[in-house]
Amino acid sequence: MRSLPRRRDHGDGPALPVLPAPAAVRALCSLGDVAWDAGDIDQAHADYDRSLSLYRETGERRGEAIVLGNLGTAYEREGDYVRAADHFTRALTLFQDLGHRPGEAEMLTSIGRVESRGREVVRPCLSG
């Protein structure tokens, strides 16, 4: 088993592993999931937004699509169906461009779900 190089954190804390960039971005996205589960919605959004920026910077379109879907789910849970539909639609476009059929199917399902829950507010967003 290969060990990761370690770096010192600020202060007297333990040495932390230095993660390769893709792993670090996935970890940040996972922290968003953990924050959401703990009820820290603001931190979850911050973690998702930061991981989305990093995926875009690195050109990792599949990761970008996944995070857009996560953000869509977060907005859906908050009852913001317009923002949820927008994020699911952007994720759908990326999954279609990538030929990633499972992601495409999941986003189509998510769009249908938010459309049925917020029919009067979502339909204009999806038809334009």
Short mmCIF file of N, CA and C in Angstrom, two decimals:
data_model
loop_
_atom_site.label_atom_id
_atom_site.label_comp_id
_atom_site.label_asym_id
_atom_site.label_seq_id
_atom_site.Cartn_x
_atom_site.Cartn_y
_atom_site.Cartn_z
N MET A 1 0.84 -1.17 0.00
CA MET A 1 0.00 0.00 0.00
C MET A 1 0.89 1.23 0.00
N ARG A 2 0.65 2.10 -0.95
CA ARG A 2 1.44 3.32 -1.08
C ARG A 2 0.94 4.37 -0.08
N SER A 3 1.84 5.04 0.60
CA SER A 3 1.40 6.09 1.53
C SER A 3 1.52 7.43 0.83
N LEU A 4 0.63 8.33 1.20
CA LEU A 4 0.62 9.66 0.62
C LEU A 4 1.63 10.55 1.32
N PRO A 5 2.23 11.49 0.60
CA PRO A 5 3.10 12.45 1.28
C PRO A 5 2.28 13.23 2.29
N ARG A 6 2.91 13.71 3.32
CA ARG A 6 2.19 14.40 4.37
C ARG A 6 2.69 15.84 4.48
N ARG A 7 1.81 16.71 4.90
CA ARG A 7 2.19 18.10 5.14
C ARG A 7 1.71 18.49 6.53
N ARG A 8 2.32 19.48 7.05
CA ARG A 8 1.93 19.99 8.36
C ARG A 8 0.79 20.97 8.21
N ASP A 9 -0.20 20.84 9.04
CA ASP A 9 -1.27 21.81 9.09
C ASP A 9 -0.78 23.01 9.88
N HIS A 10 -1.47 24.11 9.80
CA HIS A 10 -1.09 25.27 10.60
C HIS A 10 -1.30 24.93 12.07
N GLY A 11 -0.42 25.38 12.89
CA GLY A 11 -0.54 25.11 14.32
C GLY A 11 0.15 23.82 14.69
N ASP A 12 -0.28 23.25 15.80
CA ASP A 12 0.36 22.05 16.33
C ASP A 12 -0.38 20.77 15.94
N GLY A 13 -1.26 20.85 14.97
CA GLY A 13 -2.04 19.69 14.59
C GLY A 13 -1.20 18.62 13.93
N PRO A 14 -1.81 17.48 13.67
CA PRO A 14 -1.10 16.37 13.04
C PRO A 14 -0.78 16.68 11.58
N ALA A 15 0.16 15.97 11.06
CA ALA A 15 0.50 16.09 9.64
C ALA A 15 -0.66 15.52 8.83
N LEU A 16 -1.06 16.22 7.79
CA LEU A 16 -2.18 15.80 6.96
C LEU A 16 -1.66 15.28 5.63
N PRO A 17 -2.36 14.29 5.05
CA PRO A 17 -1.90 13.80 3.75
C PRO A 17 -2.11 14.85 2.67
N VAL A 18 -1.23 14.88 1.70
CA VAL A 18 -1.40 15.74 0.54
C VAL A 18 -2.10 14.89 -0.52
N LEU A 19 -3.31 15.28 -0.87
CA LEU A 19 -4.10 14.50 -1.81
C LEU A 19 -3.87 14.98 -3.23
N PRO A 20 -3.87 14.07 -4.18
CA PRO A 20 -3.82 14.49 -5.58
C PRO A 20 -5.05 15.36 -5.86
N ALA A 21 -4.95 16.28 -6.80
CA ALA A 21 -6.02 17.25 -7.06
C ALA A 21 -7.40 16.60 -7.25
N PRO A 22 -7.57 15.57 -8.10
CA PRO A 22 -8.91 15.00 -8.26
C PRO A 22 -9.45 14.42 -6.95
N ALA A 23 -8.60 13.79 -6.17
CA ALA A 23 -9.05 13.24 -4.89
C ALA A 23 -9.45 14.34 -3.93
N ALA A 24 -8.71 15.43 -3.94
CA ALA A 24 -9.03 16.55 -3.05
C ALA A 24 -10.38 17.16 -3.41
N VAL A 25 -10.67 17.27 -4.71
CA VAL A 25 -11.95 17.83 -5.12
C VAL A 25 -13.10 16.89 -4.75
N ARG A 26 -12.90 15.59 -4.95
CA ARG A 26 -13.93 14.62 -4.55
C ARG A 26 -14.15 14.67 -3.04
N ALA A 27 -13.07 14.83 -2.28
CA ALA A 27 -13.19 14.92 -0.82
C ALA A 27 -13.97 16.16 -0.43
N LEU A 28 -13.72 17.27 -1.10
CA LEU A 28 -14.44 18.50 -0.81
C LEU A 28 -15.93 18.34 -1.09
N CYS A 29 -16.25 17.69 -2.18
CA CYS A 29 -17.65 17.43 -2.51
C CYS A 29 -18.28 16.53 -1.44
N SER A 30 -17.54 15.53 -0.99
CA SER A 30 -18.03 14.64 0.07
C SER A 30 -18.25 15.41 1.37
N LEU A 31 -17.39 16.39 1.64
CA LEU A 31 -17.60 17.23 2.83
C LEU A 31 -18.92 17.99 2.72
N GLY A 32 -19.28 18.38 1.51
CA GLY A 32 -20.59 19.00 1.31
C GLY A 32 -21.71 18.06 1.68
N ASP A 33 -21.58 16.78 1.30
CA ASP A 33 -22.59 15.78 1.67
C ASP A 33 -22.68 15.63 3.19
N VAL A 34 -21.52 15.59 3.84
CA VAL A 34 -21.48 15.44 5.30
C VAL A 34 -22.11 16.66 5.98
N ALA A 35 -21.77 17.85 5.49
CA ALA A 35 -22.33 19.08 6.06
C ALA A 35 -23.85 19.08 5.90
N TRP A 36 -24.32 18.65 4.73
CA TRP A 36 -25.76 18.60 4.49
C TRP A 36 -26.42 17.65 5.48
N ASP A 37 -25.85 16.46 5.61
CA ASP A 37 -26.42 15.47 6.53
C ASP A 37 -26.43 15.96 7.97
N ALA A 38 -25.45 16.81 8.32
CA ALA A 38 -25.37 17.36 9.68
C ALA A 38 -26.29 18.57 9.85
N GLY A 39 -26.94 18.99 8.78
CA GLY A 39 -27.85 20.12 8.86
C GLY A 39 -27.19 21.47 8.65
N ASP A 40 -25.92 21.49 8.26
CA ASP A 40 -25.22 22.74 8.02
C ASP A 40 -25.33 23.09 6.54
N ILE A 41 -26.48 23.64 6.18
CA ILE A 41 -26.81 23.90 4.79
C ILE A 41 -25.85 24.90 4.15
N ASP A 42 -25.53 25.97 4.89
CA ASP A 42 -24.62 26.98 4.35
C ASP A 42 -23.25 26.39 4.03
N GLN A 43 -22.74 25.54 4.92
CA GLN A 43 -21.44 24.91 4.68
C GLN A 43 -21.52 23.93 3.51
N ALA A 44 -22.62 23.21 3.41
CA ALA A 44 -22.80 22.29 2.29
C ALA A 44 -22.75 23.04 0.96
N HIS A 45 -23.49 24.15 0.88
CA HIS A 45 -23.47 24.95 -0.35
C HIS A 45 -22.06 25.47 -0.63
N ALA A 46 -21.37 25.93 0.40
CA ALA A 46 -20.01 26.45 0.21
C ALA A 46 -19.08 25.35 -0.32
N ASP A 47 -19.17 24.15 0.26
CA ASP A 47 -18.33 23.04 -0.19
C ASP A 47 -18.66 22.63 -1.62
N TYR A 48 -19.96 22.54 -1.94
CA TYR A 48 -20.37 22.19 -3.30
C TYR A 48 -19.91 23.25 -4.29
N ASP A 49 -20.10 24.53 -3.92
CA ASP A 49 -19.70 25.61 -4.83
C ASP A 49 -18.20 25.59 -5.09
N ARG A 50 -17.41 25.36 -4.05
CA ARG A 50 -15.95 25.32 -4.21
C ARG A 50 -15.53 24.12 -5.06
N SER A 51 -16.14 22.96 -4.81
CA SER A 51 -15.77 21.79 -5.61
C SER A 51 -16.21 21.99 -7.06
N LEU A 52 -17.34 22.66 -7.29
CA LEU A 52 -17.78 22.95 -8.65
C LEU A 52 -16.76 23.83 -9.36
N SER A 53 -16.28 24.85 -8.67
CA SER A 53 -15.25 25.73 -9.26
C SER A 53 -14.00 24.96 -9.60
N LEU A 54 -13.58 24.08 -8.71
CA LEU A 54 -12.36 23.31 -8.94
C LEU A 54 -12.53 22.32 -10.09
N TYR A 55 -13.69 21.68 -10.18
CA TYR A 55 -13.94 20.78 -11.31
C TYR A 55 -13.89 21.57 -12.62
N ARG A 56 -14.46 22.75 -12.62
CA ARG A 56 -14.43 23.57 -13.84
C ARG A 56 -13.01 23.98 -14.19
N GLU A 57 -12.24 24.37 -13.19
CA GLU A 57 -10.84 24.77 -13.42
C GLU A 57 -10.02 23.64 -14.01
N THR A 58 -10.29 22.41 -13.57
CA THR A 58 -9.52 21.27 -14.04
C THR A 58 -10.11 20.62 -15.29
N GLY A 59 -11.28 21.11 -15.73
CA GLY A 59 -11.91 20.56 -16.93
C GLY A 59 -12.54 19.20 -16.72
N GLU A 60 -12.79 18.84 -15.49
CA GLU A 60 -13.40 17.53 -15.17
C GLU A 60 -14.93 17.67 -15.26
N ARG A 61 -15.43 17.46 -16.46
CA ARG A 61 -16.85 17.72 -16.74
C ARG A 61 -17.79 16.74 -16.04
N ARG A 62 -17.37 15.50 -15.88
CA ARG A 62 -18.24 14.54 -15.18
C ARG A 62 -18.40 14.95 -13.72
N GLY A 63 -17.29 15.35 -13.09
CA GLY A 63 -17.37 15.83 -11.71
C GLY A 63 -18.24 17.07 -11.60
N GLU A 64 -18.11 17.96 -12.57
CA GLU A 64 -18.94 19.17 -12.61
C GLU A 64 -20.42 18.80 -12.67
N ALA A 65 -20.75 17.84 -13.52
CA ALA A 65 -22.14 17.41 -13.66
C ALA A 65 -22.66 16.81 -12.35
N ILE A 66 -21.83 16.02 -11.70
CA ILE A 66 -22.25 15.40 -10.44
C ILE A 66 -22.53 16.47 -9.38
N VAL A 67 -21.64 17.45 -9.27
CA VAL A 67 -21.84 18.50 -8.27
C VAL A 67 -23.06 19.35 -8.62
N LEU A 68 -23.27 19.64 -9.90
CA LEU A 68 -24.48 20.36 -10.29
C LEU A 68 -25.73 19.58 -9.86
N GLY A 69 -25.69 18.27 -10.02
CA GLY A 69 -26.81 17.44 -9.56
C GLY A 69 -26.97 17.49 -8.04
N ASN A 70 -25.85 17.47 -7.31
CA ASN A 70 -25.91 17.60 -5.85
C ASN A 70 -26.52 18.93 -5.43
N LEU A 71 -26.09 19.99 -6.10
CA LEU A 71 -26.66 21.31 -5.79
C LEU A 71 -28.15 21.35 -6.14
N GLY A 72 -28.52 20.73 -7.24
CA GLY A 72 -29.94 20.65 -7.59
C GLY A 72 -30.74 19.95 -6.51
N THR A 73 -30.20 18.86 -6.00
CA THR A 73 -30.88 18.14 -4.92
C THR A 73 -30.98 19.00 -3.67
N ALA A 74 -29.93 19.73 -3.35
CA ALA A 74 -29.96 20.61 -2.18
C ALA A 74 -31.05 21.67 -2.34
N TYR A 75 -31.12 22.30 -3.51
CA TYR A 75 -32.15 23.31 -3.74
C TYR A 75 -33.55 22.69 -3.71
N GLU A 76 -33.66 21.48 -4.25
CA GLU A 76 -34.96 20.80 -4.22
C GLU A 76 -35.41 20.57 -2.78
N ARG A 77 -34.51 20.11 -1.94
CA ARG A 77 -34.84 19.85 -0.53
C ARG A 77 -35.23 21.14 0.19
N GLU A 78 -34.67 22.26 -0.26
CA GLU A 78 -35.00 23.55 0.34
C GLU A 78 -36.31 24.12 -0.22
N GLY A 79 -36.87 23.45 -1.24
CA GLY A 79 -38.11 23.93 -1.84
C GLY A 79 -37.90 24.96 -2.93
N ASP A 80 -36.66 25.18 -3.35
CA ASP A 80 -36.36 26.13 -4.42
C ASP A 80 -36.32 25.35 -5.73
N TYR A 81 -37.52 25.10 -6.28
CA TYR A 81 -37.63 24.22 -7.43
C TYR A 81 -37.08 24.84 -8.72
N VAL A 82 -37.13 26.14 -8.83
CA VAL A 82 -36.59 26.80 -10.02
C VAL A 82 -35.07 26.61 -10.07
N ARG A 83 -34.40 26.88 -8.96
CA ARG A 83 -32.93 26.70 -8.94
C ARG A 83 -32.57 25.22 -9.08
N ALA A 84 -33.37 24.35 -8.48
CA ALA A 84 -33.12 22.91 -8.60
C ALA A 84 -33.20 22.50 -10.07
N ALA A 85 -34.26 22.92 -10.75
CA ALA A 85 -34.43 22.56 -12.16
C ALA A 85 -33.30 23.11 -13.01
N ASP A 86 -32.86 24.32 -12.70
CA ASP A 86 -31.75 24.92 -13.44
C ASP A 86 -30.48 24.08 -13.30
N HIS A 87 -30.17 23.67 -12.08
CA HIS A 87 -28.96 22.87 -11.85
C HIS A 87 -29.07 21.48 -12.47
N PHE A 88 -30.25 20.86 -12.35
CA PHE A 88 -30.44 19.55 -12.96
C PHE A 88 -30.33 19.65 -14.49
N THR A 89 -30.85 20.72 -15.07
CA THR A 89 -30.79 20.89 -16.52
C THR A 89 -29.35 21.09 -17.00
N ARG A 90 -28.58 21.88 -16.26
CA ARG A 90 -27.17 22.06 -16.63
C ARG A 90 -26.40 20.75 -16.49
N ALA A 91 -26.69 19.98 -15.44
CA ALA A 91 -26.04 18.67 -15.27
C ALA A 91 -26.44 17.73 -16.41
N LEU A 92 -27.72 17.76 -16.77
CA LEU A 92 -28.21 16.93 -17.88
C LEU A 92 -27.43 17.22 -19.16
N THR A 93 -27.25 18.49 -19.47
CA THR A 93 -26.52 18.88 -20.68
C THR A 93 -25.10 18.31 -20.67
N LEU A 94 -24.43 18.41 -19.53
CA LEU A 94 -23.07 17.86 -19.43
C LEU A 94 -23.06 16.35 -19.60
N PHE A 95 -23.98 15.66 -18.91
CA PHE A 95 -24.05 14.21 -19.04
C PHE A 95 -24.34 13.80 -20.49
N GLN A 96 -25.22 14.53 -21.16
CA GLN A 96 -25.51 14.23 -22.57
C GLN A 96 -24.27 14.43 -23.43
N ASP A 97 -23.56 15.54 -23.21
CA ASP A 97 -22.34 15.80 -23.98
C ASP A 97 -21.30 14.70 -23.77
N LEU A 98 -21.26 14.15 -22.56
CA LEU A 98 -20.29 13.11 -22.23
C LEU A 98 -20.75 11.72 -22.66
N GLY A 99 -22.01 11.60 -23.06
CA GLY A 99 -22.55 10.28 -23.39
C GLY A 99 -22.72 9.40 -22.17
N HIS A 100 -22.91 10.02 -21.01
CA HIS A 100 -23.05 9.29 -19.74
C HIS A 100 -24.54 9.04 -19.49
N ARG A 101 -25.02 7.90 -20.00
CA ARG A 101 -26.45 7.60 -19.96
C ARG A 101 -27.02 7.47 -18.55
N PRO A 102 -26.33 6.85 -17.60
CA PRO A 102 -26.90 6.79 -16.24
C PRO A 102 -27.10 8.19 -15.62
N GLY A 103 -26.13 9.08 -15.81
CA GLY A 103 -26.27 10.43 -15.30
C GLY A 103 -27.40 11.18 -15.99
N GLU A 104 -27.50 10.96 -17.29
CA GLU A 104 -28.58 11.58 -18.06
C GLU A 104 -29.95 11.12 -17.54
N ALA A 105 -30.08 9.82 -17.33
CA ALA A 105 -31.35 9.27 -16.82
C ALA A 105 -31.68 9.83 -15.44
N GLU A 106 -30.67 9.92 -14.58
CA GLU A 106 -30.91 10.45 -13.23
C GLU A 106 -31.37 11.90 -13.28
N MET A 107 -30.75 12.71 -14.14
CA MET A 107 -31.13 14.12 -14.22
C MET A 107 -32.52 14.29 -14.83
N LEU A 108 -32.86 13.47 -15.81
CA LEU A 108 -34.22 13.53 -16.37
C LEU A 108 -35.25 13.19 -15.30
N THR A 109 -34.94 12.19 -14.49
CA THR A 109 -35.84 11.83 -13.39
C THR A 109 -35.96 12.98 -12.40
N SER A 110 -34.84 13.60 -12.07
CA SER A 110 -34.84 14.71 -11.12
C SER A 110 -35.62 15.91 -11.66
N ILE A 111 -35.45 16.20 -12.94
CA ILE A 111 -36.20 17.30 -13.55
C ILE A 111 -37.70 17.02 -13.50
N GLY A 112 -38.08 15.80 -13.81
CA GLY A 112 -39.49 15.43 -13.74
C GLY A 112 -40.05 15.55 -12.33
N ARG A 113 -39.24 15.17 -11.36
CA ARG A 113 -39.67 15.24 -9.96
C ARG A 113 -39.89 16.69 -9.53
N VAL A 114 -38.94 17.58 -9.82
CA VAL A 114 -39.12 18.97 -9.40
C VAL A 114 -40.21 19.65 -10.21
N GLU A 115 -40.36 19.24 -11.46
CA GLU A 115 -41.44 19.82 -12.26
C GLU A 115 -42.80 19.45 -11.67
N SER A 116 -42.95 18.22 -11.21
CA SER A 116 -44.23 17.83 -10.63
C SER A 116 -44.47 18.49 -9.27
N ARG A 117 -43.41 18.77 -8.52
CA ARG A 117 -43.56 19.39 -7.21
C ARG A 117 -43.78 20.90 -7.30
N GLY A 118 -43.18 21.52 -8.26
CA GLY A 118 -43.28 22.97 -8.38
C GLY A 118 -43.75 23.38 -9.75
N ARG A 119 -44.77 22.69 -10.23
CA ARG A 119 -45.22 22.83 -11.62
C ARG A 119 -45.37 24.29 -12.06
N GLU A 120 -45.96 25.12 -11.24
CA GLU A 120 -46.23 26.49 -11.66
C GLU A 120 -44.97 27.35 -11.74
N VAL A 121 -43.91 26.98 -11.03
CA VAL A 121 -42.69 27.80 -11.07
C VAL A 121 -41.60 27.20 -11.94
N VAL A 122 -41.62 25.91 -12.16
CA VAL A 122 -40.54 25.27 -12.88
C VAL A 122 -40.75 25.26 -14.39
N ARG A 123 -41.96 25.06 -14.84
CA ARG A 123 -42.21 24.91 -16.27
C ARG A 123 -41.65 26.07 -17.09
N PRO A 124 -41.82 27.35 -16.71
CA PRO A 124 -41.22 28.42 -17.51
C PRO A 124 -39.70 28.30 -17.61
N CYS A 125 -39.07 27.85 -16.56
CA CYS A 125 -37.61 27.70 -16.55
C CYS A 125 -37.18 26.63 -17.56
N LEU A 126 -37.92 25.56 -17.66
CA LEU A 126 -37.53 24.45 -18.53
C LEU A 126 -37.92 24.69 -19.99
N SER A 127 -38.91 25.52 -20.24
CA SER A 127 -39.37 25.70 -21.62
C SER A 127 -38.59 26.76 -22.36
N GLY A 128 -37.77 27.54 -21.66
CA GLY A 128 -37.03 28.62 -22.34
C GLY A 128 -35.70 28.20 -22.66
#
